[in-house]
């Protein structure tokens, strides 16, 4: 079972896992995207991280189709809210944490009993390089991913001896629609014109947010680079706790571990 399969990482993983012989449940927030999967022979139904009942219904659907068994869960759905942290309204924080953190762990906690009963299972949480190092104008998204990393570490240790393995996928720049999908959230929540950092919005954030990409960003890789790591996490006898994808994630980990905070701040300020 995978979430966030409308495009990008989730869609590529669903298709590739199906090709490898997995019985895939590719869930999407929009019913129209589910219909697209069904038309191509992949089972699909709606699941929205922001909706508790949608999560409960999705889990019941998956377990109902498999007589209560579920070998793997890949939790991928998320959105971004690019902005200065001081400009984030409380309700905007609630929204992004519901989608990126509360929903994923609600889903995981509903699946774990079935995995405990069968004595095995694999769970992959899709985090981010921004869950390793926080960058400017990405505070809300980084907050959700730092929290995901911490809760995943705790849960992984709590599941020791159960046969359930939990891994984190940490992508850097990947060819997805996360930037385009962030625009409606930015326009809904951020009053940048009255911000103390208006100049930074006008010269840095907004041009990048609305730019039409003509070529990949530096170090950007296709979603398939994540799929190969997901496959290892699901199929290897010894899945890793963390799977880093793209050069920036390795650099971010080194930055976090090796450099004094003040030096790291200067480096990250240029990202």
mmCIF file with all atom_site columns, N, CA, C and O in Angstrom, residues 92-111:
data_model
loop_
_atom_site.group_PDB
_atom_site.id
_atom_site.type_symbol
_atom_site.label_atom_id
_atom_site.label_alt_id
_atom_site.label_comp_id
_atom_site.label_asym_id
_atom_site.label_entity_id
_atom_site.label_seq_id
_atom_site.pdbx_PDB_ins_code
_atom_site.Cartn_x
_atom_site.Cartn_y
_atom_site.Cartn_z
_atom_site.occupancy
_atom_site.B_iso_or_equiv
_atom_site.pdbx_formal_charge
_atom_site.auth_seq_id
_atom_site.auth_comp_id
_atom_site.auth_asym_id
_atom_site.auth_atom_id
_atom_site.pdbx_PDB_model_num
ATOM 1  N N  . UNK A 1 92  ? -2.240 27.500 9.263  1.00 0.00 ? 92  UNK A N  1
ATOM 2  C CA . UNK A 1 92  ? -1.404 26.947 8.200  1.00 0.00 ? 92  UNK A CA 1
ATOM 3  C C  . UNK A 1 92  ? -0.485 25.862 8.743  1.00 0.00 ? 92  UNK A C  1
ATOM 4  O O  . UNK A 1 92  ? -0.247 24.842 8.083  1.00 0.00 ? 92  UNK A O  1
ATOM 5  N N  . UNK A 1 93  ? 0.041  26.084 9.946  1.00 0.00 ? 93  UNK A N  1
ATOM 6  C CA . UNK A 1 93  ? 0.859  25.048 10.583 1.00 0.00 ? 93  UNK A CA 1
ATOM 7  C C  . UNK A 1 93  ? 0.030  23.797 10.852 1.00 0.00 ? 93  UNK A C  1
ATOM 8  O O  . UNK A 1 93  ? 0.495  22.669 10.645 1.00 0.00 ? 93  UNK A O  1
ATOM 9  N N  . UNK A 1 94  ? -1.186 24.001 11.332 1.00 0.00 ? 94  UNK A N  1
ATOM 10 C CA . UNK A 1 94  ? -2.055 22.844 11.577 1.00 0.00 ? 94  UNK A CA 1
ATOM 11 C C  . UNK A 1 94  ? -2.251 22.033 10.290 1.00 0.00 ? 94  UNK A C  1
ATOM 12 O O  . UNK A 1 94  ? -2.189 20.808 10.292 1.00 0.00 ? 94  UNK A O  1
ATOM 13 N N  . UNK A 1 95  ? -2.506 22.751 9.204  1.00 0.00 ? 95  UNK A N  1
ATOM 14 C CA . UNK A 1 95  ? -2.776 22.065 7.942  1.00 0.00 ? 95  UNK A CA 1
ATOM 15 C C  . UNK A 1 95  ? -1.588 21.235 7.473  1.00 0.00 ? 95  UNK A C  1
ATOM 16 O O  . UNK A 1 95  ? -1.742 20.061 7.117  1.00 0.00 ? 95  UNK A O  1
ATOM 17 N N  . UNK A 1 96  ? -0.391 21.825 7.480  1.00 0.00 ? 96  UNK A N  1
ATOM 18 C CA . UNK A 1 96  ? 0.755  21.093 6.946  1.00 0.00 ? 96  UNK A CA 1
ATOM 19 C C  . UNK A 1 96  ? 1.172  19.950 7.870  1.00 0.00 ? 96  UNK A C  1
ATOM 20 O O  . UNK A 1 96  ? 1.592  18.888 7.406  1.00 0.00 ? 96  UNK A O  1
ATOM 21 N N  . UNK A 1 97  ? 1.008  20.126 9.186  1.00 0.00 ? 97  UNK A N  1
ATOM 22 C CA . UNK A 1 97  ? 1.329  19.026 10.093 1.00 0.00 ? 97  UNK A CA 1
ATOM 23 C C  . UNK A 1 97  ? 0.289  17.912 9.984  1.00 0.00 ? 97  UNK A C  1
ATOM 24 O O  . UNK A 1 97  ? 0.635  16.725 10.125 1.00 0.00 ? 97  UNK A O  1
ATOM 25 N N  . UNK A 1 98  ? -0.972 18.257 9.733  1.00 0.00 ? 98  UNK A N  1
ATOM 26 C CA . UNK A 1 98  ? -1.987 17.215 9.520  1.00 0.00 ? 98  UNK A CA 1
ATOM 27 C C  . UNK A 1 98  ? -1.604 16.322 8.342  1.00 0.00 ? 98  UNK A C  1
ATOM 28 O O  . UNK A 1 98  ? -1.681 15.094 8.425  1.00 0.00 ? 98  UNK A O  1
ATOM 29 N N  . UNK A 1 99  ? -1.194 16.956 7.244  1.00 0.00 ? 99  UNK A N  1
ATOM 30 C CA . UNK A 1 99  ? -0.912 16.201 6.019  1.00 0.00 ? 99  UNK A CA 1
ATOM 31 C C  . UNK A 1 99  ? 0.423  15.466 6.098  1.00 0.00 ? 99  UNK A C  1
ATOM 32 O O  . UNK A 1 99  ? 0.536  14.302 5.699  1.00 0.00 ? 99  UNK A O  1
ATOM 33 N N  . UNK A 1 100 ? 1.443  16.136 6.599  1.00 0.00 ? 100 UNK A N  1
ATOM 34 C CA . UNK A 1 100 ? 2.801  15.602 6.518  1.00 0.00 ? 100 UNK A CA 1
ATOM 35 C C  . UNK A 1 100 ? 3.199  14.738 7.711  1.00 0.00 ? 100 UNK A C  1
ATOM 36 O O  . UNK A 1 100 ? 4.149  13.961 7.612  1.00 0.00 ? 100 UNK A O  1
ATOM 37 N N  . UNK A 1 101 ? 2.495  14.883 8.847  1.00 0.00 ? 101 UNK A N  1
ATOM 38 C CA . UNK A 1 101 ? 2.916  14.155 10.051 1.00 0.00 ? 101 UNK A CA 1
ATOM 39 C C  . UNK A 1 101 ? 1.772  13.413 10.732 1.00 0.00 ? 101 UNK A C  1
ATOM 40 O O  . UNK A 1 101 ? 1.851  12.202 10.913 1.00 0.00 ? 101 UNK A O  1
ATOM 41 N N  . UNK A 1 102 ? 0.702  14.126 11.108 1.00 0.00 ? 102 UNK A N  1
ATOM 42 C CA . UNK A 1 102 ? -0.361 13.472 11.868 1.00 0.00 ? 102 UNK A CA 1
ATOM 43 C C  . UNK A 1 102 ? -1.034 12.376 11.050 1.00 0.00 ? 102 UNK A C  1
ATOM 44 O O  . UNK A 1 102 ? -1.270 11.274 11.562 1.00 0.00 ? 102 UNK A O  1
ATOM 45 N N  . UNK A 1 103 ? -1.355 12.677 9.798  1.00 0.00 ? 103 UNK A N  1
ATOM 46 C CA . UNK A 1 103 ? -1.969 11.673 8.932  1.00 0.00 ? 103 UNK A CA 1
ATOM 47 C C  . UNK A 1 103 ? -1.092 10.451 8.738  1.00 0.00 ? 103 UNK A C  1
ATOM 48 O O  . UNK A 1 103 ? -1.555 9.311  8.889  1.00 0.00 ? 103 UNK A O  1
ATOM 49 N N  . UNK A 1 104 ? 0.200  10.642 8.384  1.00 0.00 ? 104 UNK A N  1
ATOM 50 C CA . UNK A 1 104 ? 1.064  9.479  8.211  1.00 0.00 ? 104 UNK A CA 1
ATOM 51 C C  . UNK A 1 104 ? 1.145  8.567  9.434  1.00 0.00 ? 104 UNK A C  1
ATOM 52 O O  . UNK A 1 104 ? 1.086  7.338  9.303  1.00 0.00 ? 104 UNK A O  1
ATOM 53 N N  . UNK A 1 105 ? 1.239  9.144  10.623 1.00 0.00 ? 105 UNK A N  1
ATOM 54 C CA . UNK A 1 105 ? 1.351  8.276  11.800 1.00 0.00 ? 105 UNK A CA 1
ATOM 55 C C  . UNK A 1 105 ? -0.001 7.700  12.217 1.00 0.00 ? 105 UNK A C  1
ATOM 56 O O  . UNK A 1 105 ? -0.049 6.599  12.788 1.00 0.00 ? 105 UNK A O  1
ATOM 57 N N  . UNK A 1 106 ? -1.087 8.392  11.924 1.00 0.00 ? 106 UNK A N  1
ATOM 58 C CA . UNK A 1 106 ? -2.410 7.798  12.098 1.00 0.00 ? 106 UNK A CA 1
ATOM 59 C C  . UNK A 1 106 ? -2.523 6.563  11.212 1.00 0.00 ? 106 UNK A C  1
ATOM 60 O O  . UNK A 1 106 ? -2.955 5.486  11.659 1.00 0.00 ? 106 UNK A O  1
ATOM 61 N N  . UNK A 1 107 ? -2.103 6.692  9.971  1.00 0.00 ? 107 UNK A N  1
ATOM 62 C CA . UNK A 1 107 ? -2.136 5.565  9.035  1.00 0.00 ? 107 UNK A CA 1
ATOM 63 C C  . UNK A 1 107 ? -1.249 4.417  9.515  1.00 0.00 ? 107 UNK A C  1
ATOM 64 O O  . UNK A 1 107 ? -1.668 3.252  9.547  1.00 0.00 ? 107 UNK A O  1
ATOM 65 N N  . UNK A 1 108 ? -0.022 4.732  9.889  1.00 0.00 ? 108 UNK A N  1
ATOM 66 C CA . UNK A 1 108 ? 0.906  3.698  10.355 1.00 0.00 ? 108 UNK A CA 1
ATOM 67 C C  . UNK A 1 108 ? 0.336  2.957  11.560 1.00 0.00 ? 108 UNK A C  1
ATOM 68 O O  . UNK A 1 108 ? 0.374  1.717  11.646 1.00 0.00 ? 108 UNK A O  1
ATOM 69 N N  . UNK A 1 109 ? -0.204 3.711  12.513 1.00 0.00 ? 109 UNK A N  1
ATOM 70 C CA . UNK A 1 109 ? -0.715 3.089  13.736 1.00 0.00 ? 109 UNK A CA 1
ATOM 71 C C  . UNK A 1 109 ? -1.925 2.204  13.480 1.00 0.00 ? 109 UNK A C  1
ATOM 72 O O  . UNK A 1 109 ? -2.207 1.273  14.254 1.00 0.00 ? 109 UNK A O  1
ATOM 73 N N  . UNK A 1 110 ? -2.652 2.465  12.397 1.00 0.00 ? 110 UNK A N  1
ATOM 74 C CA . UNK A 1 110 ? -3.793 1.611  12.047 1.00 0.00 ? 110 UNK A CA 1
ATOM 75 C C  . UNK A 1 110 ? -3.333 0.332  11.334 1.00 0.00 ? 110 UNK A C  1
ATOM 76 O O  . UNK A 1 110 ? -4.070 -0.670 11.327 1.00 0.00 ? 110 UNK A O  1
ATOM 77 N N  . UNK A 1 111 ? -2.152 0.382  10.718 1.00 0.00 ? 111 UNK A N  1
ATOM 78 C CA . UNK A 1 111 ? -1.641 -0.772 9.975  1.00 0.00 ? 111 UNK A CA 1
ATOM 79 C C  . UNK A 1 111 ? -0.831 -1.716 10.874 1.00 0.00 ? 111 UNK A C  1
ATOM 80 O O  . UNK A 1 111 ? -0.824 -2.937 10.672 1.00 0.00 ? 111 UNK A O  1
#
